[in-house]
Tab-separated table of C-alpha atoms in Angstrom:
chain	number	residue	atom	x	y	z
O	1	MET	CA	0.000	0.000	0.000
O	2	SER	CA	1.410	3.370	-0.951
O	3	THR	CA	0.905	6.277	1.406
O	4	PRO	CA	1.392	9.940	0.548
O	5	GLN	CA	2.869	10.743	3.963
O	6	LYS	CA	5.534	9.311	6.226
O	7	LEU	CA	4.007	6.910	8.743
O	8	ALA	CA	5.734	5.566	11.847
O	9	PHE	CA	4.078	2.425	13.212
O	10	LEU	CA	5.328	2.244	16.755
O	11	ASP	CA	5.022	0.785	20.195
O	12	THR	CA	6.744	1.352	23.510
O	13	GLU	CA	7.262	-0.931	26.457
O	14	THR	CA	7.402	0.983	29.703
O	15	THR	CA	7.953	0.764	33.452
O	16	GLY	CA	4.335	1.783	34.070
O	17	LEU	CA	1.414	3.696	32.666
O	18	HIS	CA	2.048	7.152	34.125
O	19	PRO	CA	4.947	9.284	32.844
O	20	GLU	CA	3.914	12.021	35.290
O	21	GLN	CA	4.723	9.538	38.103
O	22	GLY	CA	8.180	8.812	36.734
O	23	HIS	CA	7.343	5.796	34.584
O	24	GLU	CA	9.595	5.589	31.536
O	25	LEU	CA	9.856	3.825	28.238
O	26	TRP	CA	12.526	1.150	28.093
O	27	GLU	CA	11.854	-0.298	24.650
O	28	LEU	CA	10.808	1.464	21.460
O	29	ALA	CA	10.104	-0.043	18.062
O	30	VAL	CA	9.374	2.046	14.984
O	31	ILE	CA	8.484	0.808	11.512
O	32	VAL	CA	8.863	3.673	9.051
O	33	ARG	CA	6.774	3.684	5.876
O	34	GLU	CA	7.408	6.247	3.179
O	35	PRO	CA	6.097	6.325	-0.388
O	36	HIS	CA	7.905	3.985	-2.780
O	37	ILE	CA	10.311	2.693	-0.094
O	38	PRO	CA	10.053	-0.674	1.716
O	39	ASP	CA	9.143	-0.457	5.407
O	40	VAL	CA	12.209	-0.123	7.666
O	41	GLU	CA	12.250	-1.414	11.261
O	42	TYR	CA	14.105	0.172	14.193
O	43	VAL	CA	14.329	-1.026	17.800
O	44	TRP	CA	15.964	0.614	20.809
O	45	GLN	CA	16.176	-0.304	24.460
O	46	ILE	CA	16.962	2.409	26.998
O	47	ARG	CA	17.985	1.831	30.605
O	48	PRO	CA	15.152	3.112	32.831
O	49	ASP	CA	15.170	4.131	36.467
O	50	LEU	CA	13.458	1.169	38.120
O	51	ASN	CA	12.994	2.916	41.486
O	52	LEU	CA	9.564	4.189	40.420
O	53	ALA	CA	8.638	1.220	38.211
O	54	ASP	CA	5.342	-0.616	38.529
O	55	PRO	CA	6.212	-4.296	39.144
O	56	GLU	CA	3.085	-5.416	37.269
O	57	ALA	CA	4.151	-3.499	34.144
O	58	LEU	CA	7.612	-5.090	34.287
O	59	GLU	CA	6.018	-8.524	34.568
O	60	ILE	CA	3.615	-7.972	31.653
O	61	ASN	CA	6.339	-6.799	29.267
O	62	ARG	CA	8.849	-9.346	30.610
O	63	PHE	CA	11.431	-6.676	31.380
O	64	PHE	CA	13.792	-8.884	33.385
O	65	LYS	CA	13.822	-11.580	30.677
O	66	ARG	CA	14.132	-9.240	27.689
O	67	PHE	CA	16.189	-6.204	28.764
O	68	ILE	CA	19.615	-6.433	27.105
O	69	VAL	CA	21.376	-3.098	27.659
O	70	PRO	CA	24.851	-4.017	28.994
O	71	ALA	CA	26.093	-2.640	32.302
O	72	GLY	CA	27.742	0.732	31.850
O	73	TRP	CA	25.585	1.705	28.874
O	74	ASP	CA	22.374	3.687	28.687
O	75	ALA	CA	20.917	2.275	25.473
O	76	VAL	CA	21.267	-0.113	22.573
O	77	GLN	CA	19.917	-0.090	19.075
O	78	ILE	CA	18.998	-3.607	17.966
O	79	PHE	CA	19.302	-4.425	14.269
O	80	GLU	CA	17.332	-6.923	12.181
O	81	ASP	CA	20.192	-9.440	12.223
O	82	GLY	CA	20.182	-9.362	16.038
O	83	SER	CA	23.366	-7.324	16.327
O	84	GLN	CA	23.427	-4.391	18.708
O	85	GLU	CA	25.047	-1.000	18.885
O	86	LYS	CA	25.687	0.265	22.403
O	87	GLU	CA	25.202	3.981	22.872
O	88	GLN	CA	24.334	6.708	25.303
O	89	VAL	CA	20.723	7.917	25.438
O	90	ALA	CA	21.646	11.333	24.047
O	91	ARG	CA	23.070	9.690	20.926
O	92	ALA	CA	20.172	7.227	20.629
O	93	LEU	CA	17.768	10.185	20.686
O	94	TYR	CA	19.331	11.568	17.512
O	95	GLY	CA	18.454	8.314	15.744
O	96	ILE	CA	14.968	8.188	17.250
O	97	GLN	CA	14.247	11.799	16.323
O	98	ASP	CA	15.604	11.243	12.826
O	99	VAL	CA	13.303	8.295	12.067
O	100	LEU	CA	10.275	10.039	13.608
O	101	GLN	CA	10.821	13.454	12.012
O	102	ASP	CA	7.691	14.614	10.153
O	103	ALA	CA	6.001	11.218	10.648
O	104	TYR	CA	2.434	10.502	11.681
O	105	LEU	CA	2.530	8.084	14.623
O	106	VAL	CA	0.377	4.982	14.109
O	107	GLY	CA	-0.246	2.429	16.817
O	108	ALA	CA	-2.587	0.946	19.367
O	109	VAL	CA	-3.435	3.938	21.581
O	110	PRO	CA	-0.549	5.998	20.165
O	111	SER	CA	-1.345	8.827	22.585
O	112	PHE	CA	0.316	6.687	25.277
O	113	ASP	CA	3.448	6.123	23.183
O	114	ASP	CA	3.465	9.815	22.244
O	115	ALA	CA	3.364	10.820	25.940
O	116	MET	CA	6.200	8.444	26.821
O	117	LEU	CA	8.325	9.649	23.892
O	118	LYS	CA	7.667	13.291	24.743
O	119	ALA	CA	8.729	12.695	28.338
O	120	LEU	CA	11.980	11.133	27.092
O	121	VAL	CA	12.912	13.824	24.566
O	122	ARG	CA	11.981	16.646	26.936
O	123	ARG	CA	14.117	15.106	29.696
O	124	TYR	CA	17.072	15.708	27.337
O	125	ASP	CA	15.840	19.146	26.186
O	126	ARG	CA	15.139	17.887	22.680
O	127	PRO	CA	12.305	19.033	20.419
O	128	VAL	CA	9.352	16.897	19.397
O	129	LEU	CA	9.833	16.413	15.647
O	130	TRP	CA	6.911	14.144	14.752
O	131	ARG	CA	3.456	15.317	13.683
O	132	HIS	CA	0.837	15.985	16.329
O	133	ARG	CA	-1.992	14.033	14.676
O	134	LEU	CA	-2.005	10.410	15.831
O	135	ILE	CA	-3.604	7.375	14.161
O	136	CYS	CA	-5.047	4.693	16.448
O	137	VAL	CA	-5.576	1.337	14.717
O	138	GLU	CA	-8.010	0.188	17.411
O	139	THR	CA	-10.229	3.176	16.632
O	140	LEU	CA	-9.923	2.539	12.887
O	141	VAL	CA	-11.202	-1.013	13.367
O	142	ALA	CA	-14.029	0.103	15.653
O	143	GLY	CA	-15.164	2.636	13.072
O	144	ALA	CA	-14.840	0.293	10.108
O	145	LEU	CA	-16.752	-2.492	11.852
O	146	ARG	CA	-19.229	-0.160	13.568
O	147	GLN	CA	-18.230	-1.242	17.056
O	148	PRO	CA	-19.322	1.118	19.838
O	149	VAL	CA	-15.786	1.426	21.304
O	150	PRO	CA	-12.274	0.163	20.489
O	151	GLN	CA	-11.592	-3.335	21.817
O	152	GLY	CA	-7.801	-3.499	22.217
O	153	LEU	CA	-5.054	-4.473	19.765
O	154	ARG	CA	-5.492	-8.247	19.971
O	155	LYS	CA	-9.249	-8.101	19.460
O	156	ALA	CA	-8.872	-5.472	16.727
O	157	ALA	CA	-6.414	-7.737	14.894
O	158	GLU	CA	-8.678	-10.759	15.212
O	159	ALA	CA	-11.680	-8.715	14.050
O	160	VAL	CA	-9.938	-8.006	10.729
O	161	GLY	CA	-8.839	-11.619	10.297
O	162	LEU	CA	-5.268	-11.509	11.613
O	163	LYS	CA	-3.600	-14.154	13.756
O	164	VAL	CA	-1.903	-12.853	16.890
O	165	ASP	CA	1.474	-14.300	17.934
O	166	GLY	CA	1.284	-14.651	21.710
O	167	ASP	CA	5.089	-14.619	22.080
O	168	ALA	CA	5.316	-11.248	20.292
O	169	ARG	CA	2.655	-9.575	22.438
O	170	HIS	CA	3.960	-6.913	24.777
O	171	THR	CA	7.207	-6.575	22.856
O	172	ALA	CA	7.624	-3.232	21.155
O	173	LEU	CA	8.461	-4.711	17.751
O	174	GLY	CA	5.754	-7.381	17.929
O	175	ASP	CA	3.074	-4.815	18.776
O	176	ALA	CA	4.353	-2.289	16.200
O	177	ARG	CA	4.211	-4.987	13.510
O	178	LEU	CA	0.711	-5.978	14.580
O	179	ALA	CA	-0.444	-2.333	14.530
O	180	ARG	CA	0.956	-2.008	10.994
O	181	ASP	CA	-0.800	-5.190	9.889
O	182	VAL	CA	-4.104	-4.012	11.384
O	183	TYR	CA	-3.730	-0.644	9.623
O	184	ASP	CA	-3.115	-2.424	6.325
O	185	ALA	CA	-6.042	-4.825	6.868
O	186	VAL	CA	-8.437	-1.947	7.600
O	187	SER	CA	-7.304	-0.180	4.433
O	188	ARG	CA	-8.356	-3.248	2.415
O	189	LEU	CA	-11.844	-3.522	3.937
O	190	PRO	CA	-14.728	-2.863	1.523
């Protein structure tokens, strides 16, 4: 599907649901789609402050099993072949801002991801470079299928005929891919 604008399908995994209470993102996946260019995937993990973390959030997103930032480093970028580049958060933010610049954020409740990203970039006195209009795939499905309210990413995916990989749930890349697939499925509905 060709789109006239830059889209960034994304998801964050976080230490809780409330950035105003000190919860932070620790994993970010972005799939960039631009006209006439194949989708490109990006994944970062950033060392969070766990002192204010919600233990339930860390259990749901399997933080202690999946977090791979080595001691002494603030962040890693993870590449498709599984290799990693260790970096400091300030440097990682340049890459994150670059891939998100002028993009419309697309995801499952992207307002949450937007709030977590804004908290991160503002903590480092960086500007918000992505577009302010957000696209929620759960809302797209609810509208297309005339549901009274959005039902969540898994149910939205199933409603448009997609299989959901349970192992990929609550991983930033797994949920970003699923959001992209739901977006594409909705665009093909009659």
